[in-house]
mmCIF file of C-alpha atoms in Angstrom:
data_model
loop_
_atom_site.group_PDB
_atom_site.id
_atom_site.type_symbol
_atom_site.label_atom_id
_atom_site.label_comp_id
_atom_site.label_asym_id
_atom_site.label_seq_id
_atom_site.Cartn_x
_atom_site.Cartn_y
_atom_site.Cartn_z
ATOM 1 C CA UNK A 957 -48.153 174.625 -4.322
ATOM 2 C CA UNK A 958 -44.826 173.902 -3.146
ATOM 3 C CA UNK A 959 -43.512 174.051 0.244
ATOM 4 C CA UNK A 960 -41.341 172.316 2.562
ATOM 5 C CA UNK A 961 -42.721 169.879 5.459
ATOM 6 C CA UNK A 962 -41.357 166.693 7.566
ATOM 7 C CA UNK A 963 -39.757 165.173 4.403
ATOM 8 C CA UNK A 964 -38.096 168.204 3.021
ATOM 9 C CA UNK A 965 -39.316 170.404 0.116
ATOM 10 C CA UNK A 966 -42.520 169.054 -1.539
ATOM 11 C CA UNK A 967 -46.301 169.220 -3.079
ATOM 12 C CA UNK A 968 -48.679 170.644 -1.099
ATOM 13 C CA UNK A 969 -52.931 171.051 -1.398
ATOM 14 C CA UNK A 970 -54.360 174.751 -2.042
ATOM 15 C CA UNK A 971 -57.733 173.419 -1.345
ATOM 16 C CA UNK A 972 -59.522 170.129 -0.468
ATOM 17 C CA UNK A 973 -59.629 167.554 -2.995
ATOM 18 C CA UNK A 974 -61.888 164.298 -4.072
ATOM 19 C CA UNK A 975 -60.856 160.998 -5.047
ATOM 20 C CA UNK A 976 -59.836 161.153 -8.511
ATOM 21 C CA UNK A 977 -59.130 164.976 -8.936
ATOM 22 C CA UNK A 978 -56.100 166.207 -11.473
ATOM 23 C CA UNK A 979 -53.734 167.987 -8.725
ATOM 24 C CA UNK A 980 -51.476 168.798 -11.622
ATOM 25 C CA UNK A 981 -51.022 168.456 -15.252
ATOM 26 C CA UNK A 982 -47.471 169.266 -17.413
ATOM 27 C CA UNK A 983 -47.935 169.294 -21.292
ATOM 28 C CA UNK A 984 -45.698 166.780 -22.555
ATOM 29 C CA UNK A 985 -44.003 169.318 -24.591
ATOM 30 C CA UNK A 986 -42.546 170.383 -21.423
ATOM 31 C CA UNK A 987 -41.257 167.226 -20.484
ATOM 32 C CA UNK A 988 -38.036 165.507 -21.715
ATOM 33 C CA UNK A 989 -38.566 162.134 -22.959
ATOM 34 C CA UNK A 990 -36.233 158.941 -23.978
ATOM 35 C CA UNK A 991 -37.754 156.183 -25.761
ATOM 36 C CA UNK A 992 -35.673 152.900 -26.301
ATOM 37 C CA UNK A 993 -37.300 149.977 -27.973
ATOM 38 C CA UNK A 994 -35.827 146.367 -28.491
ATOM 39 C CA UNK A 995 -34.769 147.233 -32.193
ATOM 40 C CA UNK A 996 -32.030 150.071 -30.571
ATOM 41 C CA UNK A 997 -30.734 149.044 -27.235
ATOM 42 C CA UNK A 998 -27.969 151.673 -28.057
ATOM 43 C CA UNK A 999 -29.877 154.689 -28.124
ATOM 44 C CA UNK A 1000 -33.092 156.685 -28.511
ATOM 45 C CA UNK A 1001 -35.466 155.391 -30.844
ATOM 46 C CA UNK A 1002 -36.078 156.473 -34.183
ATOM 47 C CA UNK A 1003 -39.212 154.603 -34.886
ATOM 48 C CA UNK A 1004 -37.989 151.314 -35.849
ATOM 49 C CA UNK A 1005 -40.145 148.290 -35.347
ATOM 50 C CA UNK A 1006 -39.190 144.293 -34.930
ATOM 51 C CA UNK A 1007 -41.318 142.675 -37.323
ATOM 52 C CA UNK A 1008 -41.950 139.568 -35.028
ATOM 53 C CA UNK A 1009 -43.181 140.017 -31.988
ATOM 54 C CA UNK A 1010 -40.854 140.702 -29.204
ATOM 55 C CA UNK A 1011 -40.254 140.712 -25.326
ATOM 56 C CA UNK A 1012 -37.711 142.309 -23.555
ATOM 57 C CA UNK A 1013 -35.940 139.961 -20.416
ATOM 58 C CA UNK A 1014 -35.489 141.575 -17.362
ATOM 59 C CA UNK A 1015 -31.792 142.094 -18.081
ATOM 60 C CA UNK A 1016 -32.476 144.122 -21.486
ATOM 61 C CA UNK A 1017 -34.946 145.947 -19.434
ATOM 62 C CA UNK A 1018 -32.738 146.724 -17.051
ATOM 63 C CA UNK A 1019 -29.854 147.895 -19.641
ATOM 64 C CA UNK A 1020 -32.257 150.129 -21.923
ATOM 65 C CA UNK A 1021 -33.443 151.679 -18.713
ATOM 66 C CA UNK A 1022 -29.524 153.028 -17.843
ATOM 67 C CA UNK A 1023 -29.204 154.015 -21.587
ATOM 68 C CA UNK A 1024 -32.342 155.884 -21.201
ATOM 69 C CA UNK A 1025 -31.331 157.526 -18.144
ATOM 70 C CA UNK A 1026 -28.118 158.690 -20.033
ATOM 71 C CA UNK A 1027 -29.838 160.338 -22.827
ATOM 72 C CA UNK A 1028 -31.902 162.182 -20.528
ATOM 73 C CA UNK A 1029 -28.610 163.183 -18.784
ATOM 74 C CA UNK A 1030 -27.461 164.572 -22.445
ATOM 75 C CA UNK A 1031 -30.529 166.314 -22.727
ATOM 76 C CA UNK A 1032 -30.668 168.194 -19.770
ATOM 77 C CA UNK A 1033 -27.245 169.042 -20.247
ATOM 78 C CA UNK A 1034 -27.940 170.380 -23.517
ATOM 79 C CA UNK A 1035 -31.005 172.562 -22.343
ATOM 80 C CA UNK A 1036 -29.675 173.377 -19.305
ATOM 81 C CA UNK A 1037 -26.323 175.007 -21.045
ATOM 82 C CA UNK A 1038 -28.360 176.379 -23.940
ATOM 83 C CA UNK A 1039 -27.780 179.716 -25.323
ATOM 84 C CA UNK A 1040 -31.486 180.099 -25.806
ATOM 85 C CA UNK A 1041 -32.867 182.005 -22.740
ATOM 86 C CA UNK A 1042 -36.180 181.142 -23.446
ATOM 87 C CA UNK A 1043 -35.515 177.036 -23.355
ATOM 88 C CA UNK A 1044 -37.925 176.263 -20.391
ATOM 89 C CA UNK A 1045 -35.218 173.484 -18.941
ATOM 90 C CA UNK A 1046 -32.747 176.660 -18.066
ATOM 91 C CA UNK A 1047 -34.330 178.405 -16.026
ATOM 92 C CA UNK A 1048 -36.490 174.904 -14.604
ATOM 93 C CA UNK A 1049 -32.806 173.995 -13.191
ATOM 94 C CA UNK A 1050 -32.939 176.457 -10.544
ATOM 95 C CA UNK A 1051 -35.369 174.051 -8.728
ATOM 96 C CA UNK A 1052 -33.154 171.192 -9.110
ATOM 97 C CA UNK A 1053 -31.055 170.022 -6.358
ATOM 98 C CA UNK A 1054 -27.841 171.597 -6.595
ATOM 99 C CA UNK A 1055 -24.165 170.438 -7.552
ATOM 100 C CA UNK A 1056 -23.377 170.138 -3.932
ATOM 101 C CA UNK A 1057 -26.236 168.083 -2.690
ATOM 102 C CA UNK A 1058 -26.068 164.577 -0.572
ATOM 103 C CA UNK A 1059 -26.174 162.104 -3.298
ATOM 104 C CA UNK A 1060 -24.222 159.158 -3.091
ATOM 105 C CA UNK A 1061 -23.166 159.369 -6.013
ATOM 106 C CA UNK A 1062 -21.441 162.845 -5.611
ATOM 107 C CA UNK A 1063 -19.945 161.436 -2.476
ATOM 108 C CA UNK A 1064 -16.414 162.329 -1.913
ATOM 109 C CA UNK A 1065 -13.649 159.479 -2.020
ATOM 110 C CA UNK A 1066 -12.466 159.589 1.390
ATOM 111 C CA UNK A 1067 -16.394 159.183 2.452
ATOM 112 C CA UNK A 1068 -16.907 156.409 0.036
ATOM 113 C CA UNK A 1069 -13.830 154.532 1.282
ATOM 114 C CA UNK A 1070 -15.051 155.045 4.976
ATOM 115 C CA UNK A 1071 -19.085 154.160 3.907
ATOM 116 C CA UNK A 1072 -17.328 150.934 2.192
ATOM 117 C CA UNK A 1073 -16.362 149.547 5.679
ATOM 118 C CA UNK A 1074 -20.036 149.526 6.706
ATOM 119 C CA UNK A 1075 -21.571 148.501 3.156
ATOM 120 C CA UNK A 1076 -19.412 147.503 0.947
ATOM 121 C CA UNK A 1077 -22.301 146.334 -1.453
ATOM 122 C CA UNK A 1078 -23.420 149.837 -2.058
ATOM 123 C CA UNK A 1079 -20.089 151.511 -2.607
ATOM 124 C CA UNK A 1080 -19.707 149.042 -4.989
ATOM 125 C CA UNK A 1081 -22.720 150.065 -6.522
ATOM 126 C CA UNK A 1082 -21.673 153.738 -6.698
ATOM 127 C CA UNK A 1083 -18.483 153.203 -8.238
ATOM 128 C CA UNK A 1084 -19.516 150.773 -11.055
ATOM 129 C CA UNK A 1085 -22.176 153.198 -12.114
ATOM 130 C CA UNK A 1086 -19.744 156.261 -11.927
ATOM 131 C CA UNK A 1087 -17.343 154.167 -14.014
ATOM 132 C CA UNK A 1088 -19.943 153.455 -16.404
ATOM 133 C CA UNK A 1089 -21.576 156.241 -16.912
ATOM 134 C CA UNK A 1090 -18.282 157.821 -17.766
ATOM 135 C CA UNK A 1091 -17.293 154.737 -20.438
ATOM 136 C CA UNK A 1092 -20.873 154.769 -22.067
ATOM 137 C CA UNK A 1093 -20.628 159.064 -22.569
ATOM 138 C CA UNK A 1094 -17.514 158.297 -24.188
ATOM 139 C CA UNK A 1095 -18.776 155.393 -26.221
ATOM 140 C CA UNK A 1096 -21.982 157.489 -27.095
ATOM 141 C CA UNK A 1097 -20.952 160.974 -27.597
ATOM 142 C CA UNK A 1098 -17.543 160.355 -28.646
ATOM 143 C CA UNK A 1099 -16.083 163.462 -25.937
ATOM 144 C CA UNK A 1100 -14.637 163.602 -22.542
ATOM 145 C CA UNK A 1101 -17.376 163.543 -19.561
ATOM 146 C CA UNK A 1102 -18.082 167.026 -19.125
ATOM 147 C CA UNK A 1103 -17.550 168.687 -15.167
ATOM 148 C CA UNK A 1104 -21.099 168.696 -14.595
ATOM 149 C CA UNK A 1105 -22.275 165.288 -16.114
ATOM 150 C CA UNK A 1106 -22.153 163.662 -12.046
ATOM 151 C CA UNK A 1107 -24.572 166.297 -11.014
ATOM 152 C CA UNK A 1108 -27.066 166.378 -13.822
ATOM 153 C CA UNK A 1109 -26.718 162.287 -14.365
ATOM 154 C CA UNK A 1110 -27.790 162.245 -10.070
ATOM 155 C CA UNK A 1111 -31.155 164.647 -10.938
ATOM 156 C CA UNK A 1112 -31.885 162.543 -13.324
ATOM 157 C CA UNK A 1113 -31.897 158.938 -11.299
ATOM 158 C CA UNK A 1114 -33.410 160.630 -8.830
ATOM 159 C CA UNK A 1115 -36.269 162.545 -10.520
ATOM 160 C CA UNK A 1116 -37.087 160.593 -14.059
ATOM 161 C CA UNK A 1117 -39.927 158.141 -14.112
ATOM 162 C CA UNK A 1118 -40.229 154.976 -16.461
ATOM 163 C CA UNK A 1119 -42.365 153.250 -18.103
ATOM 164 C CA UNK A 1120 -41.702 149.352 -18.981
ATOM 165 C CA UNK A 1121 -43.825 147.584 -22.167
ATOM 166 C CA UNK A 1122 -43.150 144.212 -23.247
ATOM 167 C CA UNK A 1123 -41.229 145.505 -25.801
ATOM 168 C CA UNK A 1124 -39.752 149.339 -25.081
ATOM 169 C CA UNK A 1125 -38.700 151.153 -22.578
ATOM 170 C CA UNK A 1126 -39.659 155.202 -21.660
ATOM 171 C CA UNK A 1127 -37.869 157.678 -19.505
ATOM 172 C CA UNK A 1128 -39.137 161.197 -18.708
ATOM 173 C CA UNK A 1129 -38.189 164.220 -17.213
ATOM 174 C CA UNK A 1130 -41.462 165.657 -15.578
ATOM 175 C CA UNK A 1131 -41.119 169.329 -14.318
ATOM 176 C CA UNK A 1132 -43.339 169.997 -10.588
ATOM 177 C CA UNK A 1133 -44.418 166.156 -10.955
ATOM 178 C CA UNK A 1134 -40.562 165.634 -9.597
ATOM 179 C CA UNK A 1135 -40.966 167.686 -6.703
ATOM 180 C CA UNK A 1136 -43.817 164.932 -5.504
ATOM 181 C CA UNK A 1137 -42.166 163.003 -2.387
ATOM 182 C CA UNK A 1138 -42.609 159.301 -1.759
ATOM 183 C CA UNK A 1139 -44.775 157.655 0.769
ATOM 184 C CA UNK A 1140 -46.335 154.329 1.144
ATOM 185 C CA UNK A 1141 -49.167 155.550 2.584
ATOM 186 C CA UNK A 1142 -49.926 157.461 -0.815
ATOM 187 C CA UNK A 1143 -52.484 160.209 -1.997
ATOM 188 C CA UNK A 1144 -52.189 160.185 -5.389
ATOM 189 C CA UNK A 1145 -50.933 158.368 -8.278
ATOM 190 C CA UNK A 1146 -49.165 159.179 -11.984
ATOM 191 C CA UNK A 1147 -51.367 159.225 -14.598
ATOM 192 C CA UNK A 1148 -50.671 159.871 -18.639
ATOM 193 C CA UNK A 1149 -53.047 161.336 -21.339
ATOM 194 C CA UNK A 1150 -52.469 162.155 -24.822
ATOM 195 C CA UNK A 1151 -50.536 165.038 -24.305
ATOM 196 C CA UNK A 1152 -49.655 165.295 -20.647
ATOM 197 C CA UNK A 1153 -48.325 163.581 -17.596
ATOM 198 C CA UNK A 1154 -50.682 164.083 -14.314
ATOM 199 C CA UNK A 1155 -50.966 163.434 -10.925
ATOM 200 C CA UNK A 1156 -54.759 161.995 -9.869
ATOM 201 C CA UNK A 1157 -55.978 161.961 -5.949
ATOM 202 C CA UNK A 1158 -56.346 158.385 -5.648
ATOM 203 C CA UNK A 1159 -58.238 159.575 -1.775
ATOM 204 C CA UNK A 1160 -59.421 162.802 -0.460
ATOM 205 C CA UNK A 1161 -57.157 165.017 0.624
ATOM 206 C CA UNK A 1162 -57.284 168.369 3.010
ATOM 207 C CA UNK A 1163 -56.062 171.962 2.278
ATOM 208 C CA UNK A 1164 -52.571 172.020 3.305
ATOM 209 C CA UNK A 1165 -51.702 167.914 3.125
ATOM 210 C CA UNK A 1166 -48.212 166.950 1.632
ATOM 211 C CA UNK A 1167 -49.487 165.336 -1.877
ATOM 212 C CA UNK A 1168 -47.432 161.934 -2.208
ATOM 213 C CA UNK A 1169 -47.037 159.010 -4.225
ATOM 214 C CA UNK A 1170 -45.318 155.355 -4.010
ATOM 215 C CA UNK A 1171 -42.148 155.223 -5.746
ATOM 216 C CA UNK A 1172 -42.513 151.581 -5.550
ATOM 217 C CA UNK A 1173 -41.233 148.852 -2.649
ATOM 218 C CA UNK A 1174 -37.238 149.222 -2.359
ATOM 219 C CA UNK A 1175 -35.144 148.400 0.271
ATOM 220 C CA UNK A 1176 -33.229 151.304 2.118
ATOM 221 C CA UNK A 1177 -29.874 150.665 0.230
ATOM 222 C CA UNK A 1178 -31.528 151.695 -3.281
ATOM 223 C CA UNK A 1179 -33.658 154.513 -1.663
ATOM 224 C CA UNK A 1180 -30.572 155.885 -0.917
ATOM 225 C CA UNK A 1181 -28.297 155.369 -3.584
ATOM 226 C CA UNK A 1182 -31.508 156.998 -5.681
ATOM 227 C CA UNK A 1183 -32.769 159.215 -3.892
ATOM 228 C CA UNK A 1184 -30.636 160.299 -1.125
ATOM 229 C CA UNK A 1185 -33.291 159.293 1.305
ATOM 230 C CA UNK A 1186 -34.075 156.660 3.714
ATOM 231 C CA UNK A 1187 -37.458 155.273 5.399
ATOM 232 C CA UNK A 1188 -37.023 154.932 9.353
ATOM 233 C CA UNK A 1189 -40.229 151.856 8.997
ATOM 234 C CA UNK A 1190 -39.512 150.084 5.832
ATOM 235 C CA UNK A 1191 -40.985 146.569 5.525
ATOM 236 C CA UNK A 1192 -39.005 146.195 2.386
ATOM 237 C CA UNK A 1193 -35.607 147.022 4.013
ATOM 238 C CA UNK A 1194 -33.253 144.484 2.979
ATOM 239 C CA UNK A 1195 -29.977 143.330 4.831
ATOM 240 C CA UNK A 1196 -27.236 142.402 2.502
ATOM 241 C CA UNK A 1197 -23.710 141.550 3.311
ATOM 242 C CA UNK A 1198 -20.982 140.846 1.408
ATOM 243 C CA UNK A 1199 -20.991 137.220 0.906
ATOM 244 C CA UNK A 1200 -24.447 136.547 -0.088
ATOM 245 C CA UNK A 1201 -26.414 136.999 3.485
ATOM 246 C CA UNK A 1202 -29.446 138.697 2.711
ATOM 247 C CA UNK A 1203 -32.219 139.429 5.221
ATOM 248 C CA UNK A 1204 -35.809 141.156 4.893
ATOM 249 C CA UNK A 1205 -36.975 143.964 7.757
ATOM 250 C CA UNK A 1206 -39.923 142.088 8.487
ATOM 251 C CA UNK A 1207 -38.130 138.852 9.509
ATOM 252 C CA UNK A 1208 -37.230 140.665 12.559
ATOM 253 C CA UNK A 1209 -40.475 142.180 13.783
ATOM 254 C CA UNK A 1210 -41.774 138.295 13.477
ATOM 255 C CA UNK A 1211 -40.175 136.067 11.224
ATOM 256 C CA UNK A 1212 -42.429 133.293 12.156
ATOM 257 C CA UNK A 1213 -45.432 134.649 10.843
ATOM 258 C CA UNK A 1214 -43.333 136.333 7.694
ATOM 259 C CA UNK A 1215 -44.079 134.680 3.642
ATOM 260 C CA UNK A 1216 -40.767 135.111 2.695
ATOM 261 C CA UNK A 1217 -37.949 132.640 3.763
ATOM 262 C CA UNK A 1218 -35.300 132.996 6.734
ATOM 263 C CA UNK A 1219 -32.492 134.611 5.473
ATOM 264 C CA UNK A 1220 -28.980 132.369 5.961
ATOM 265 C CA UNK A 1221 -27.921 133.235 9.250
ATOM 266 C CA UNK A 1222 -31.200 132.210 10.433
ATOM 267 C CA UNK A 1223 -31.482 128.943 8.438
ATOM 268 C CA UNK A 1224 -28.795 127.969 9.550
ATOM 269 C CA UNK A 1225 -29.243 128.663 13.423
ATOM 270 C CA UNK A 1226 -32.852 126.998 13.413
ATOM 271 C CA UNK A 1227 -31.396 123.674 11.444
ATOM 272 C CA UNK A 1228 -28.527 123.793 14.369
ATOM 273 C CA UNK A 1229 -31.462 123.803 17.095
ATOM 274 C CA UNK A 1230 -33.671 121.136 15.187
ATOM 275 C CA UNK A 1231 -30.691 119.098 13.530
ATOM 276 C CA UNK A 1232 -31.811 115.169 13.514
ATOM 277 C CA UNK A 1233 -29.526 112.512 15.309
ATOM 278 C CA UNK A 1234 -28.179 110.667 12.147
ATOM 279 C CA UNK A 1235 -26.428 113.848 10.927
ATOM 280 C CA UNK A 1236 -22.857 114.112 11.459
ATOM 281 C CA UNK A 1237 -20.850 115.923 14.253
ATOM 282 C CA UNK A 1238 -18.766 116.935 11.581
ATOM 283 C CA UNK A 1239 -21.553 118.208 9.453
ATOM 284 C CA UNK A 1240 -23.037 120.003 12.575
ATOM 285 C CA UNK A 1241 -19.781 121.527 13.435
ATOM 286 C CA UNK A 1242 -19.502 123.352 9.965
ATOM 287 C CA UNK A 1243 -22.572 124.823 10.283
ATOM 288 C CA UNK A 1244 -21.548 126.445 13.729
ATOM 289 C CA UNK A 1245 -18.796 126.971 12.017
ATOM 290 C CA UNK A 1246 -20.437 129.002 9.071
ATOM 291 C CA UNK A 1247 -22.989 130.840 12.002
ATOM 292 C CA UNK A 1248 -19.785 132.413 13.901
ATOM 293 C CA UNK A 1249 -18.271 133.482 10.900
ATOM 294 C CA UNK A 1250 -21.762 134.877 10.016
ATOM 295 C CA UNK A 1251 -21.771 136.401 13.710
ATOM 296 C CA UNK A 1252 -18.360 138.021 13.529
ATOM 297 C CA UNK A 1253 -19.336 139.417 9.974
ATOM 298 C CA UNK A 1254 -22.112 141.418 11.311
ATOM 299 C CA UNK A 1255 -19.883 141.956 14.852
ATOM 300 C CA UNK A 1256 -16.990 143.899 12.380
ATOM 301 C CA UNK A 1257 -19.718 145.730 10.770
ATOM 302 C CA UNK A 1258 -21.713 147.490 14.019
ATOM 303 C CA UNK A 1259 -18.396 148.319 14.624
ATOM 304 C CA UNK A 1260 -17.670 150.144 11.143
ATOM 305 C CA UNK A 1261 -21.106 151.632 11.322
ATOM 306 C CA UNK A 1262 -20.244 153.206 15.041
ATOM 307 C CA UNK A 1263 -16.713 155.003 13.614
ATOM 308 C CA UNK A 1264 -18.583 156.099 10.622
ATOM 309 C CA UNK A 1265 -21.213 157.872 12.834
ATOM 310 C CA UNK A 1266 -18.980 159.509 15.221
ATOM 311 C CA UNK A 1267 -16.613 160.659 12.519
ATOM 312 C CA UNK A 1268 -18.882 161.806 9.933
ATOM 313 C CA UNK A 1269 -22.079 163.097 12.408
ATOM 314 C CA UNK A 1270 -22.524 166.784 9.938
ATOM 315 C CA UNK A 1271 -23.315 164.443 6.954
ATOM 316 C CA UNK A 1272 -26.810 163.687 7.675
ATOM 317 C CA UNK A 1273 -28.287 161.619 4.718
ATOM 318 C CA UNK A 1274 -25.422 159.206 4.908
ATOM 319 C CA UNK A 1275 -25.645 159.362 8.435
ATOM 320 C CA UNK A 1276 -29.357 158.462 8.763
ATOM 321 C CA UNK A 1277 -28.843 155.052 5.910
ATOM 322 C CA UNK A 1278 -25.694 154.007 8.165
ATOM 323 C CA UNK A 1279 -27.579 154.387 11.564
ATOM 324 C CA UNK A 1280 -30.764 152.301 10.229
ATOM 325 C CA UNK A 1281 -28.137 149.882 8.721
ATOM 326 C CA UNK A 1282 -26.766 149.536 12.125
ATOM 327 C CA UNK A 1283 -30.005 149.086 13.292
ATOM 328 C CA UNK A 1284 -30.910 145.555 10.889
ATOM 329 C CA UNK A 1285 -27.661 144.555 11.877
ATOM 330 C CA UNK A 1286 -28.510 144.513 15.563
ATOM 331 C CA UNK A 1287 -31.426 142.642 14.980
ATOM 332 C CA UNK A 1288 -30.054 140.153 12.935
ATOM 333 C CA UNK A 1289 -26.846 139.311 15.966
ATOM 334 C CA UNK A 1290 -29.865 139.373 18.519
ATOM 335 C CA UNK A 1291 -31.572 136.598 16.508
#
């Protein structure tokens, strides 16, 4: 059933469950689904095959995915705005989050401008995609972006799932699967059949437990920007500042014992501490050089992050991404 707990509205368990149990199952006929393939990068598929063999790079993958995403945005909009009372997507879109929720990408301007000061990288990232979303409903539907196409186009990034093959790409609209929350420390996990999508106990689970899945490992910036959410422990949090500096979570709980490499800032202070007599003073003086610049950097940006938290404390979603931001910051001038 649903209900609301520690991470907001969500899936809850009527009754205990076993490992491997169906908690729920939608007929796909319920579902909206987009299905590109690497004959029609453009748009949906129509059932066209490459005759070779074919595999999609990570950049097609990547672009077929957005196209997807906009169909489904079409879609929704159509059912959603139907004259037919009895299309099942009109009255579903009373459980979706509403025109005025937190999304970054229905983020006012003068929030945006003030959000750029503290990551620029993200606002970025919000503004390209609101610029092309608009140009590619244009280019696709041949009509102006319609009032609500924001809104619905946010539900959908934050509530469609995907499914990558070597060569096609599938986006779906799942009603009550999307009301699942995210959690590394999952229950369950998404399952297809023939003709539905499920969600399968993956451990046992007691009456009244939140039922959860993994979205997969992101850092906090695309949690947010997808899901208006954060993670306040998030091993996958990445640090990344305009300029290319680029720093993992874990390299601050103990980078010495971490698989992945120190990020810049930290390269660059341990080859200062272990830097061999034959190389140059000048050589060792643009590398302090290139730390301080590094230092002030993340010095101007604690800063930002402090004036956007006093000024904008009733906008709590934002709030909450800036403030563990702040926090990676921090860690990375202590180091």
């Amino acid at each position: 059933s649903l209900g609301n707990g520690t991470r907001g509205r969500g899936m809850f368990a009527d009754e205990d469950m076993s490992p491997g149990e169906v908690v729920i199952s939608v007929p796909l006929d319920l579902c909206i689904i987009k299905q590109l393939d690497a004959a029609d990068s453009e748009g949906p598929s129509e059932g066209t095959k490459r005759e070779t063999e074919y595999e999609l790079s990570e950049q097609e993958r990547k672009s077929m995915t957005w196209v997807a995403e906009l169909f489904l945005t079409a879609d929704l909009l159509s059912a959603i705005f139907s004259d037919d009372d009895s299309n099942f997507w009109k009255e579903y879109a009373k459980m979706l989050p509403p025109p005025d929720s937190p999304f970054p990408l229905l983020m006012p301007k003068e929030d945006l401008a003030a959000l750029s000061a503290c990551d620029s990288v993200l606002v970025d990232t919000i503004n390209s995609h609101r610029k092309k979303l608009k140009e590619g409903w244009e280019k696709q539907f041949d009509m102006p972006c319609p009032p609500p196409l924001l809104w619905l186009n946010a539900c959908v990034i934050s509530r469609c799932f995907h499914i990558w093959n070597k060569d096609a790409v599938m986006a779906w609209m799942t009603p009550f699967v999307d009301m699942v929350n995210h959690s590394y420390d999952k229950n369950c996990v998404l399952a297809t059949s023939d003709n539905a999508i499920e969600i399968k106990t993956d451990k046992a689970i007691k009456k009244g437990d939140e039922i959860l899945f993994s979205y997969a490992h992101f850092p906090n910036s695309h949690f947010y920007w997808r899901y208006a959410f954060c993670l306040e422990e998030n091993e996958s949090d990445v640090l990344e500042i305009e300029g290319g500096i680029r720093a993992h979570q874990v390299l601050f709980d103990n980078f010495l014992t971490t698989r992945s490499p120190p990020p810049p800032v930290l390269q660059q202070s341990i080859k200062l501490k272990t830097c061999p007599s034959n190389v140059s003073e000048e050589v060792q003086e643009q590398e302090r050089t290139s730390v301080q610049q590094t230092m002030e950097k993340i010095d101007s940006l604690v800063g930002a992050c402090d004036e956007f938290l006093k000024t904008r404390e009733d906008k709590r979603e934002v709030c909450e991404y800036v403030r563990l931001r702040r926090g990676l910051l921090e860690s990375c001038r202590d180091l």
